Short mmCIF file of C-alpha atoms in Angstrom, two decimals:
data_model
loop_
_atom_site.label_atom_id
_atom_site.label_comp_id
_atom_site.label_asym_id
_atom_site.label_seq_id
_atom_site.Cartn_x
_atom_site.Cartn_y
_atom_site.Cartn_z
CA UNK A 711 -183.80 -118.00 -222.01
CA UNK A 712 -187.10 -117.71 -223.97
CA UNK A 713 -188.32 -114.30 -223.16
CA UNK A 714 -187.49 -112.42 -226.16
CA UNK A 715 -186.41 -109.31 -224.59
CA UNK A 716 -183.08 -107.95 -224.34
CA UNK A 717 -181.44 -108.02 -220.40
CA UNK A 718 -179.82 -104.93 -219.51
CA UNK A 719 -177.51 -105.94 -216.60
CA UNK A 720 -176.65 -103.05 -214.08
CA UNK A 721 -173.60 -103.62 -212.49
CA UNK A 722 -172.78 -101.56 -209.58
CA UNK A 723 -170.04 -102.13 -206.85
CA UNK A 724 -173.07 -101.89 -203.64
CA UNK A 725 -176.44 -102.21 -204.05
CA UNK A 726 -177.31 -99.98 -201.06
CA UNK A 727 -179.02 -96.58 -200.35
CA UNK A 728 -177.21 -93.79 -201.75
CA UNK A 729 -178.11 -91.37 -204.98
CA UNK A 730 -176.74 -93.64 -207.43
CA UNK A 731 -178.75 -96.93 -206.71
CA UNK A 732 -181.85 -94.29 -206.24
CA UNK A 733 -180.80 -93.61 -209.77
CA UNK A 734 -180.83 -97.11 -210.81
CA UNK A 735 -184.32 -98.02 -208.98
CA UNK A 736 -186.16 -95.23 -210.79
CA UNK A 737 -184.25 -96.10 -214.09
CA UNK A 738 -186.00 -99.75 -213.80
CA UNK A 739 -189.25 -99.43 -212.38
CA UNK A 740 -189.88 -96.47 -214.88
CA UNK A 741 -189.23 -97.96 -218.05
CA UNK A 742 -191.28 -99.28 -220.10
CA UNK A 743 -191.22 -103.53 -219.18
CA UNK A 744 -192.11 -104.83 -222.50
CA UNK A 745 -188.57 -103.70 -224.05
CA UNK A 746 -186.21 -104.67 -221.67
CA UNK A 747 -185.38 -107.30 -219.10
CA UNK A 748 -183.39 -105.65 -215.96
CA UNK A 749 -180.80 -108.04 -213.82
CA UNK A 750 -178.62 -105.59 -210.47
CA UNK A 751 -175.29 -107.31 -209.83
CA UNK A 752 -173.16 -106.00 -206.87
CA UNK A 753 -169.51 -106.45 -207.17
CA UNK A 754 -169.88 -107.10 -202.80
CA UNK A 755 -173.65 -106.58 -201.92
CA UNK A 756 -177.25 -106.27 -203.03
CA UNK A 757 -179.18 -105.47 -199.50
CA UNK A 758 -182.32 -107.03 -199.48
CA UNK A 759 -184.09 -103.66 -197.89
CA UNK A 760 -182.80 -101.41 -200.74
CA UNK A 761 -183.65 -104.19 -203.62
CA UNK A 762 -187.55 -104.03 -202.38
CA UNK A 763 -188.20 -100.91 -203.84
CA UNK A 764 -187.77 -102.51 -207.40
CA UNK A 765 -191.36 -102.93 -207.91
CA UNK A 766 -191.15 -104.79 -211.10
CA UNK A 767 -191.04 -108.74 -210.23
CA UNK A 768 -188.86 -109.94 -213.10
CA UNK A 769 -185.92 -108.54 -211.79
CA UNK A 770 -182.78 -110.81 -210.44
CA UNK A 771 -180.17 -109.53 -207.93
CA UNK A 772 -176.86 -111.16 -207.75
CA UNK A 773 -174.34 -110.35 -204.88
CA UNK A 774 -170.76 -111.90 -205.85
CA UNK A 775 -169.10 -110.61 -202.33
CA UNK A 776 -166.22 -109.20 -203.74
CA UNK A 777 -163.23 -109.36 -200.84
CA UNK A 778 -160.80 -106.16 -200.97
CA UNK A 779 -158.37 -106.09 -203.35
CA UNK A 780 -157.54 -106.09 -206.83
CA UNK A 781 -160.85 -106.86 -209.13
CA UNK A 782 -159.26 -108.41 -211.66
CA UNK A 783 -159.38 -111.67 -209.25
CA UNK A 784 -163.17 -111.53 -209.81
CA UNK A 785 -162.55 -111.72 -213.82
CA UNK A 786 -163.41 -115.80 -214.02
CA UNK A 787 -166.73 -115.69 -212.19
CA UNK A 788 -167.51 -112.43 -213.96
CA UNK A 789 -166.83 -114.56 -217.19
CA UNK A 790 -169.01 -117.06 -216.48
CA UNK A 791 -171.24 -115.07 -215.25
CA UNK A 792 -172.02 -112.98 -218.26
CA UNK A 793 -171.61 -116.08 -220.40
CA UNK A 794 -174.35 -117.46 -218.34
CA UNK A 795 -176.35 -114.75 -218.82
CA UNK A 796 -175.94 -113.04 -221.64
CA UNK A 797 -176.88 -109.75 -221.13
CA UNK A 798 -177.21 -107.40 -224.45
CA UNK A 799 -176.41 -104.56 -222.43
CA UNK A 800 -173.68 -104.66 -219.40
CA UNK A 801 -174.44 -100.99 -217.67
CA UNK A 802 -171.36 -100.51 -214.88
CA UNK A 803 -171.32 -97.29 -213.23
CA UNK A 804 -168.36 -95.67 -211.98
CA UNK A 805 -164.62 -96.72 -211.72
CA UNK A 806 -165.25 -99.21 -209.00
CA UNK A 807 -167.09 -101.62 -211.34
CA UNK A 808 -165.69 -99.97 -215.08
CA UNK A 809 -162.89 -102.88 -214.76
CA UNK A 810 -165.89 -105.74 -215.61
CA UNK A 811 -165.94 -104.22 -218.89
CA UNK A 812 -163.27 -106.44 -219.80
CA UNK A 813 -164.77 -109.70 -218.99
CA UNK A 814 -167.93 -108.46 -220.66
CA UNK A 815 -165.95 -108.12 -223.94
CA UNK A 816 -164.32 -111.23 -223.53
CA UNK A 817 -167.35 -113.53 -223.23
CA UNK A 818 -168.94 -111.65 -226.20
CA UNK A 819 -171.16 -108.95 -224.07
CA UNK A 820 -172.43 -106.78 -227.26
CA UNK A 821 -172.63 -103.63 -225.65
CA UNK A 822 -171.21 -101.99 -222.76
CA UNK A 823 -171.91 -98.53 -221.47
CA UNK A 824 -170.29 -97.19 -218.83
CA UNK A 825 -171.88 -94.42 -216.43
CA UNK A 826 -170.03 -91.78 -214.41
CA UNK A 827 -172.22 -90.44 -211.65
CA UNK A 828 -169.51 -88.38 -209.51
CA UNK A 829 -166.05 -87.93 -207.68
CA UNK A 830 -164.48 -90.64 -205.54
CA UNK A 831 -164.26 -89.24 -202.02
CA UNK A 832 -160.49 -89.83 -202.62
CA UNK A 833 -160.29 -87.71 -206.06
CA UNK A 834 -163.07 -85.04 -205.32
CA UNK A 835 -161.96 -82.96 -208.74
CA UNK A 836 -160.93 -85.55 -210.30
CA UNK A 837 -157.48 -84.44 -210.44
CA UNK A 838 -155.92 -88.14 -209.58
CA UNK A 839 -153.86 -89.31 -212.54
CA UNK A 840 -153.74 -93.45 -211.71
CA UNK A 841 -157.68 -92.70 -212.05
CA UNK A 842 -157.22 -91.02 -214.98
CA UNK A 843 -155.11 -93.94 -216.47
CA UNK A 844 -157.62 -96.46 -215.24
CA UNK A 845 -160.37 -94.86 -217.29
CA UNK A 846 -157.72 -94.44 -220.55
CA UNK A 847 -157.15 -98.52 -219.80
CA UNK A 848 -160.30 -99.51 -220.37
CA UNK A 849 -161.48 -97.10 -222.82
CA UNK A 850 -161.62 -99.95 -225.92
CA UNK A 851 -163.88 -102.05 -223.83
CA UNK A 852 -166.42 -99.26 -223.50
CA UNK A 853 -169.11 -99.41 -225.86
CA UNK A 854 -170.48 -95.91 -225.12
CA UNK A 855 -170.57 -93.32 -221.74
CA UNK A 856 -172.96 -91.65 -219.69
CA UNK A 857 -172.13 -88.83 -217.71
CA UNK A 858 -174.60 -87.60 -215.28
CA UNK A 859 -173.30 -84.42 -215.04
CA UNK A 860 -171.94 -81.60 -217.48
CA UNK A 861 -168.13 -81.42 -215.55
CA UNK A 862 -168.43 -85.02 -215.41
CA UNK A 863 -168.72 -85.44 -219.29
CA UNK A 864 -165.80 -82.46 -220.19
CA UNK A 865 -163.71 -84.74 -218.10
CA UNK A 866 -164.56 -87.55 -219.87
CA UNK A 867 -163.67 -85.53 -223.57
CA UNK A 868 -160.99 -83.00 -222.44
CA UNK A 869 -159.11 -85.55 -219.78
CA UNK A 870 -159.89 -89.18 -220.52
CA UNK A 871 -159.80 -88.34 -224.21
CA UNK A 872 -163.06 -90.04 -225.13
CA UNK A 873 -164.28 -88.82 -228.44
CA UNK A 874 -167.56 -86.86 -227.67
CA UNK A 875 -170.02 -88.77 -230.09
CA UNK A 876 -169.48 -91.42 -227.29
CA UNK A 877 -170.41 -89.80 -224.35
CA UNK A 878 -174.00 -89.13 -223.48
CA UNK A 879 -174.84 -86.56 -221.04
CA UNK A 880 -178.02 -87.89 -218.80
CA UNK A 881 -179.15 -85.90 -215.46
CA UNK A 882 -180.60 -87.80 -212.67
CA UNK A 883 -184.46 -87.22 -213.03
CA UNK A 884 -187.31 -86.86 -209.97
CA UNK A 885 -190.50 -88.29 -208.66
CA UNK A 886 -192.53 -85.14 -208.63
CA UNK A 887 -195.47 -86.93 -206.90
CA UNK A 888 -193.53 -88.84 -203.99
CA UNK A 889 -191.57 -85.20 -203.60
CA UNK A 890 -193.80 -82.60 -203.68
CA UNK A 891 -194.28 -79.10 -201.60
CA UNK A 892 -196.15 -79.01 -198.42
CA UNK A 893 -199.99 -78.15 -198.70
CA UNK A 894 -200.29 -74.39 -196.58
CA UNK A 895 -198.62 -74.78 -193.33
CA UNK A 896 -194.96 -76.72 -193.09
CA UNK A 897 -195.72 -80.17 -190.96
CA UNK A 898 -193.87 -81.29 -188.38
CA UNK A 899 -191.13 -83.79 -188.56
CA UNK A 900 -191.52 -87.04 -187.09
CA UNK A 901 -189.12 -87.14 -184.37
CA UNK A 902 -188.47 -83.17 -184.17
CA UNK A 903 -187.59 -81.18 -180.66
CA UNK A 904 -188.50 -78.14 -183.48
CA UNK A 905 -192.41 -77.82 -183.01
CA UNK A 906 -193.00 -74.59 -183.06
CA UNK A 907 -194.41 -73.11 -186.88
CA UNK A 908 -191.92 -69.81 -185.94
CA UNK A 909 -188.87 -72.00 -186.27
CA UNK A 910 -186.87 -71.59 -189.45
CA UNK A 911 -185.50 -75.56 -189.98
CA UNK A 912 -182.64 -75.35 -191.83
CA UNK A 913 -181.69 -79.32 -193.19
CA UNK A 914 -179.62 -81.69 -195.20
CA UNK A 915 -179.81 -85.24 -196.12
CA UNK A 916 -177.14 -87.50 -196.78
CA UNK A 917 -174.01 -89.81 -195.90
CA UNK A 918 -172.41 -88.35 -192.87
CA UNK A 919 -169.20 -88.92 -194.82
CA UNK A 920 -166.55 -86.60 -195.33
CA UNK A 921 -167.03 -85.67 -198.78
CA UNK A 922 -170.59 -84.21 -197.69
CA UNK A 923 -168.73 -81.98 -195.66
CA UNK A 924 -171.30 -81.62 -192.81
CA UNK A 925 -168.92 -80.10 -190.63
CA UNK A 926 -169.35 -76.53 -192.68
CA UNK A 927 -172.75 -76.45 -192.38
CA UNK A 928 -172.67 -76.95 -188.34
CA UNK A 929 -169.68 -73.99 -188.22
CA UNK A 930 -171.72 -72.10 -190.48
CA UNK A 931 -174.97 -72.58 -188.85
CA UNK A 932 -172.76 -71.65 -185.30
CA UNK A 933 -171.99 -68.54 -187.10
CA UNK A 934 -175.65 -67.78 -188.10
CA UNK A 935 -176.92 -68.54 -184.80
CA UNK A 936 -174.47 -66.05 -182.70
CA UNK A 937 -174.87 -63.85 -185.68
CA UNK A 938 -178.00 -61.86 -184.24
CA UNK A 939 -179.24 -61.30 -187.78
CA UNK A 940 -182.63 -60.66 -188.38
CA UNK A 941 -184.33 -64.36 -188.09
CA UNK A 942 -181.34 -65.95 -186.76
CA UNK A 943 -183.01 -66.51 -183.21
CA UNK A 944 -185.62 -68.43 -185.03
CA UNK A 945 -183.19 -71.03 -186.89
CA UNK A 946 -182.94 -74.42 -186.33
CA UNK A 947 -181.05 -77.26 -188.23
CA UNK A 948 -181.28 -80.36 -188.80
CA UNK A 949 -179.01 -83.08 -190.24
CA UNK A 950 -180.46 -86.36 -191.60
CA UNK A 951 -178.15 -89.50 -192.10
CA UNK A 952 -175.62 -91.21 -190.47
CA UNK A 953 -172.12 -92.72 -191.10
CA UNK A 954 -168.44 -92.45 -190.47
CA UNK A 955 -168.20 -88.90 -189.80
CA UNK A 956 -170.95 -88.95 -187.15
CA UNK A 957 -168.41 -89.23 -184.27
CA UNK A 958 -167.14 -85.43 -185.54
CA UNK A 959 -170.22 -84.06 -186.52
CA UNK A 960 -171.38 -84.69 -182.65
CA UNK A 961 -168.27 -83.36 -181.61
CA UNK A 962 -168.89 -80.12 -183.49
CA UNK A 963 -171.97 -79.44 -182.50
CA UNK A 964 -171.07 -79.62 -179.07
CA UNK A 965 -168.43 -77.50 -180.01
CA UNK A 966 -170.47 -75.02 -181.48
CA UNK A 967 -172.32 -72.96 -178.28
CA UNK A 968 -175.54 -73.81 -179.95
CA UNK A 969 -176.29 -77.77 -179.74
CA UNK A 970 -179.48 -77.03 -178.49
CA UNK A 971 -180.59 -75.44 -181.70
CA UNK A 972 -179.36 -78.67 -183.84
CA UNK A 973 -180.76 -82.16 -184.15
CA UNK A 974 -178.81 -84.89 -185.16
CA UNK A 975 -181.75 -87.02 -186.50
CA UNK A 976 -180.32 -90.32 -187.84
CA UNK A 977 -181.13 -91.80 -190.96
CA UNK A 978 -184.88 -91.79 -192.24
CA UNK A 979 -187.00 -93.79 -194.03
CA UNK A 980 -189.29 -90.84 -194.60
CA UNK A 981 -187.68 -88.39 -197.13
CA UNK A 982 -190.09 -86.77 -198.70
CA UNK A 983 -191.81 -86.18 -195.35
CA UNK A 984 -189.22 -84.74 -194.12
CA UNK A 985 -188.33 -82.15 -196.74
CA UNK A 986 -191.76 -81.40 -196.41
CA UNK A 987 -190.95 -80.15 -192.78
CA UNK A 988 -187.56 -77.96 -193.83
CA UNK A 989 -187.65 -74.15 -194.47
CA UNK A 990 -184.40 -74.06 -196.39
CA UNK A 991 -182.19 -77.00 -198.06
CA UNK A 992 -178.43 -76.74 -197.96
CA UNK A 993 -175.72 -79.26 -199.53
CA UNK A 994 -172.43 -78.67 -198.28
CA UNK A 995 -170.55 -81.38 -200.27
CA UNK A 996 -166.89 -81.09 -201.08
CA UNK A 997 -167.36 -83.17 -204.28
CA UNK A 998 -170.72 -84.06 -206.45
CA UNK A 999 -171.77 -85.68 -209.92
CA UNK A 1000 -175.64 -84.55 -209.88
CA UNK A 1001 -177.47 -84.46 -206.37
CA UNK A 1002 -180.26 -86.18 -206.40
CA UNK A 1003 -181.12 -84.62 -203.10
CA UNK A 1004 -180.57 -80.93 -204.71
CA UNK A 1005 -183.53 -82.33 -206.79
CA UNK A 1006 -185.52 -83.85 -204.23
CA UNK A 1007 -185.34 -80.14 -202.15
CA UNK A 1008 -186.11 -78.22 -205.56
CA UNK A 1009 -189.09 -80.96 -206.23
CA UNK A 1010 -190.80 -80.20 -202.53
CA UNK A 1011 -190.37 -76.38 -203.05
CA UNK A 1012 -187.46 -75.54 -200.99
CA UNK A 1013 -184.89 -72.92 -201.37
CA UNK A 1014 -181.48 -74.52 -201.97
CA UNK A 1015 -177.97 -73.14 -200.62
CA UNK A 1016 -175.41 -75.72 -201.98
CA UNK A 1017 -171.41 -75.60 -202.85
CA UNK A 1018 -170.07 -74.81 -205.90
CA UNK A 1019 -168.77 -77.89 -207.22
CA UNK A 1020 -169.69 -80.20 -209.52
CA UNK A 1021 -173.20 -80.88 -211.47
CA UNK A 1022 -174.95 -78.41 -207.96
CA UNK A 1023 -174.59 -75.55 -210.62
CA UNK A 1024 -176.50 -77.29 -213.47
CA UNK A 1025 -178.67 -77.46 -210.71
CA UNK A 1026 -179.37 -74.44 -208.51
CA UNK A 1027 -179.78 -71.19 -210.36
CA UNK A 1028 -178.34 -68.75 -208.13
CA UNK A 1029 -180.52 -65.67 -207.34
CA UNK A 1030 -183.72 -67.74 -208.85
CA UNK A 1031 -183.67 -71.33 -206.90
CA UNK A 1032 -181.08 -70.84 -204.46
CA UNK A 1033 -178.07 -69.89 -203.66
CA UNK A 1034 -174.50 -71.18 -204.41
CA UNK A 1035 -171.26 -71.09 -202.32
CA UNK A 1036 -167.71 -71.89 -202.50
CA UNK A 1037 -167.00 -75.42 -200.86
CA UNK A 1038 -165.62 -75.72 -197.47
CA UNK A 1039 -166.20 -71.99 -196.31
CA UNK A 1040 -168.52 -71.73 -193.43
CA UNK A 1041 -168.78 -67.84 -193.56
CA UNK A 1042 -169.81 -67.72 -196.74
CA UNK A 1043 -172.34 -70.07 -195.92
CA UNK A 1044 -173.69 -68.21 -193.11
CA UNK A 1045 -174.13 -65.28 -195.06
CA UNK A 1046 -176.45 -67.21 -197.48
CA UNK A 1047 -178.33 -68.82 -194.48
CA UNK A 1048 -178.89 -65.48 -192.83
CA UNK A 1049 -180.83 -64.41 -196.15
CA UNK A 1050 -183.15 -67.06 -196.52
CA UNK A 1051 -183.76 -66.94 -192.64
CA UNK A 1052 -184.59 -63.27 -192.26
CA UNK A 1053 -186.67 -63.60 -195.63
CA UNK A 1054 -189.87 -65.77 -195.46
CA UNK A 1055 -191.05 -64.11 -199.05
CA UNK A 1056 -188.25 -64.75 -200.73
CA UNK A 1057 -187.43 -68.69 -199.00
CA UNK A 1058 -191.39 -68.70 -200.91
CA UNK A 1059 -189.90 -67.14 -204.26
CA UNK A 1060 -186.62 -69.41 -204.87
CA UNK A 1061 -188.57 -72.76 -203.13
CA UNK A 1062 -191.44 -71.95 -205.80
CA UNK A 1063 -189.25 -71.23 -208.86
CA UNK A 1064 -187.19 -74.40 -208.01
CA UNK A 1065 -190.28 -76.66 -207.88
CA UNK A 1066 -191.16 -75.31 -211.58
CA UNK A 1067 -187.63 -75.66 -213.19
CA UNK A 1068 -187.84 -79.63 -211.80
CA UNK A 1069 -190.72 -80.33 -213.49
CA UNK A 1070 -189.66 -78.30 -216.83
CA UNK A 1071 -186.32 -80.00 -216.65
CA UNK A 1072 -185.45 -82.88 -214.53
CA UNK A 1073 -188.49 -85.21 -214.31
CA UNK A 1074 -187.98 -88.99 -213.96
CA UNK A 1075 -190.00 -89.76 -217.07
CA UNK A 1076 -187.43 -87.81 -218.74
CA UNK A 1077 -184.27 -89.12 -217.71
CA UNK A 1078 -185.85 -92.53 -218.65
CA UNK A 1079 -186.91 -91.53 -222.31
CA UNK A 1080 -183.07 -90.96 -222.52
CA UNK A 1081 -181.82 -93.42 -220.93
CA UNK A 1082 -184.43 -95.90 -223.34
CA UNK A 1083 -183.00 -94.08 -226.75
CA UNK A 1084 -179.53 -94.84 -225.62
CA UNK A 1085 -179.85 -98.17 -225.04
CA UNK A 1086 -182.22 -98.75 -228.40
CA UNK A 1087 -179.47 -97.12 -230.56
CA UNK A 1088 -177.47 -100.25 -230.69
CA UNK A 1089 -178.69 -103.35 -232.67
#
C-alpha cells in the first residue's frame, strides 16, 4: 500500500503458454518499472513454469481456480479481491475474463480496458450472436478497448457498436534479439531425423488444436511431396506443439504415404532455435487475432505461407514476405509450398524482406510505448 505507483492488474482466464500470455510477459518485463506496478490474475490458473519468465520481481500472481460454469459465481471473491487491491487499471483480455469488468466497476476499479486478441475456437469469424450480445452487455463497464488486430477492431465498431474513439488498435510486438536469422548456414534442430543441409524443413509452431488447422498443412505437404515438383524430393516438415488434436494429426500423417518425411516433434522449449533450423514458415490456422508466431518466423528471416484470415494479412505481405492462402485448402497450400521449395533465392528474398518490415513495424519496444500512452491517458 505505500508504493506510490499505480497497479495495472492483468486479468486473463489461464496463465499458460500460448501467444496471448507471451503478449502479456513482454508487455511487463518491457515497460518501464518506475510507472507502473504489474499484478497476473487467472480466472483458473497461473502455472508456475510460464510465470518465471516475468523477470521483474515485484510482480504477484493470483490463481482463483475458477470451476466450469457460469462466472458470475466468481463475482464476490472478484469483489473483494479488487477491493483488496485496488488496482488503477483492471486489463482483462478476451470474452472469457470481459465479465470481471463488472465487479471491477462495482468496487470502484477506475479504469478498465478490455483487450481482444482473437477468435474463440468456437466463433472463428466471429459470426456467433450470444458472443456478440455478451460484448454489447458489458459494454458500460468498459473503460476503453484494445484490439490487437485490424478485423478485430472493425468488429468491435461495425458489430459490437463501440464508438471508435474507444477502441485502440495495438499489434503484438517482437524480441528481435531472442528471434533473429541464422548466421550463414541453417543449424540443425535439436532432436531432428532432418540432418542433412539439402533438406528443405518446412515448420509450424503452435497448439495442436483444431483451430490451427494442422491437418491442411500435413494433406498439403502429402500433396507437395508426391507432387514431383522441382525441390519437392528435398522437403521435409516439421510440426512443433502438442495438444488435443495430436491423436489426428498422427493419424494423418500415417495416412499421408509420406510419414517418413514428417516429424512430429512435441512441444519445445527452444523457439527461437528452432526457427533458426526451418527453411520456410507456414500457419495454417482456421481463425487468428495477430500471430505472434507469424512474427517470430518474419523476425528469424523466414519466408511465411499462412491463411487468409484474420490479423495474418496485416502481417504477411504477399509476393514480398510470404505468401497467403485461403484457410482450410490443402491444394492451394501445396502450390505455395512447391514455390518456396524449388526456390532457394527467393525463400532468401521474402525471409530477408520479412526480417526488415519486423523491425520497421512490429518491435516489442513499440507495442509497449503504446500500450504505456494508453494506460497514462487516464488520470
Amino acid at each position: 500500500m505505500s508504493d506510490p505507483r499505480p497497479l495495472v492488474m492483468h486479468l486473463v482466464y489461464s496463465f499458460d503458454v500460448g501467444g496471448l500470455e507471451n503478449g502479456v510477459v513482454n508487455l511487463i518485463n518491457r515497460m518501464p518499472p518506475e510507472r507502473f506496478r504489474h499484478m497476473v490474475v487467472a480466472l483458473t490458473q497461473c502455472a508456475p513454469a510460464f510465470c518465471a519468465r516475468i523477470t521483474r520481481p515485484d510482480v504477484e500472481f493470483l490463481s482463483l481456480h475458477k470451476p466450469p460454469g457460469q462466472g458470475y459465481k466468481l463475482y464476490p471473491k472478484l469483489f473483494r479481491l479488487f477491493r483488496q487491491y485496488r488496482p488503477a487499471i483492471l486489463h482483462s483480455r478476451n470474452l472469457a475474463a470481459l465479465e470481471a469488468v463488472v465487479p471491477a466497476f462495482a468496487a470502484g476499479v477506475p479504469v478498465r480496458i478490455h483487450g481482444e486478441h482473437g477468435w474463440e475456437e468456437s466463433d472463428p469469424r466471429g459470426l456467433n450472436p450470444k458472443f456478440r450480445f455478451l460484448r454489447r452487455l458489458y459494454r458500460p463497464f468498459v473503460s476503453h478497448y484494445v484490439a490487437l488486430s485490424a478485423d478485430l477492431e472493425r468488429y468491435l465498431v461495425d458489430r459490437v457498436g463501440i464508438a471508435a474513439a474507444r477502441v485502440s488498435r495495438i499489434c503484438n510486438g517482437v524480441d528481435t534479439v531472442r528471434f533473429h536469422p541464422a548466421n550463414g548456414t541453417r543449424p540443425p534442430i535439436a532432436g531432428s531425423p532432418f540432418a542433412s543441409p539439402d533438406h528443405v524443413l518446412i515448420g509450424t509452431v503452435g497448439r495442436l488444436q483444431a483451430v490451427k488447422d494442422q491437418l491442411t498443412l500435413v494433406r498439403a505437404f502429402a500433396r507437395l511431396a508426391a507432387s514431383g515438383a522441382p525441390g519437392s524430393d528435398r522437403a521435409r516438415l516439421v510440426i512443433a506443439g502438442d495438444g488435443p488434436l495430436r491423436p489426428q494429426v498422427e493419424a494423418e500423417v500415417r495416412a499421408s504415404g509420406c510419414a517418413d518425411r514428417i516429424w512430429l516433434a512435441g512441444e519445445r522449449k527452444d523457439v527461437p532455435e528452432f526457427m533458426r533450423g526451418l527453411d520456410v514458415f507456414v500457419l495454417p490456422s482456421i481463425s487468428e487475432g495477430i500471430s505472434n508466431t507469424i512474427l517470430e518466423a518474419m523476425a528469424s528471416g523466414l519466408p511465411v505461407v499462412a491463411t487468409d484470415v484474420g490479423g495474418n494479412g496485416e502481417l504477411v505481405v504477399a509476393g514480398a514476405t510470404g505468401t497467403l492462402v485461403p484457410a482450410a485448402d490443402p491444394a492451394a497450400m501445396a502450390d505455395a509450398l512447391m514455390c518456396y521449395a524449388a526456390d532457394a533465392a527467393l525463400r532468401q528474398s521474402h525471409g530477408a524482406a520479412g526480417r526488415k518490415r519486423v523491425e520497421a513495424e512490429f518491435s516489442l519496444d513499440g507495442m509497449v510505448e503504446r500500450y504505456t500512452r494508453v494506460y497514462q491517458s487516464f488520470p
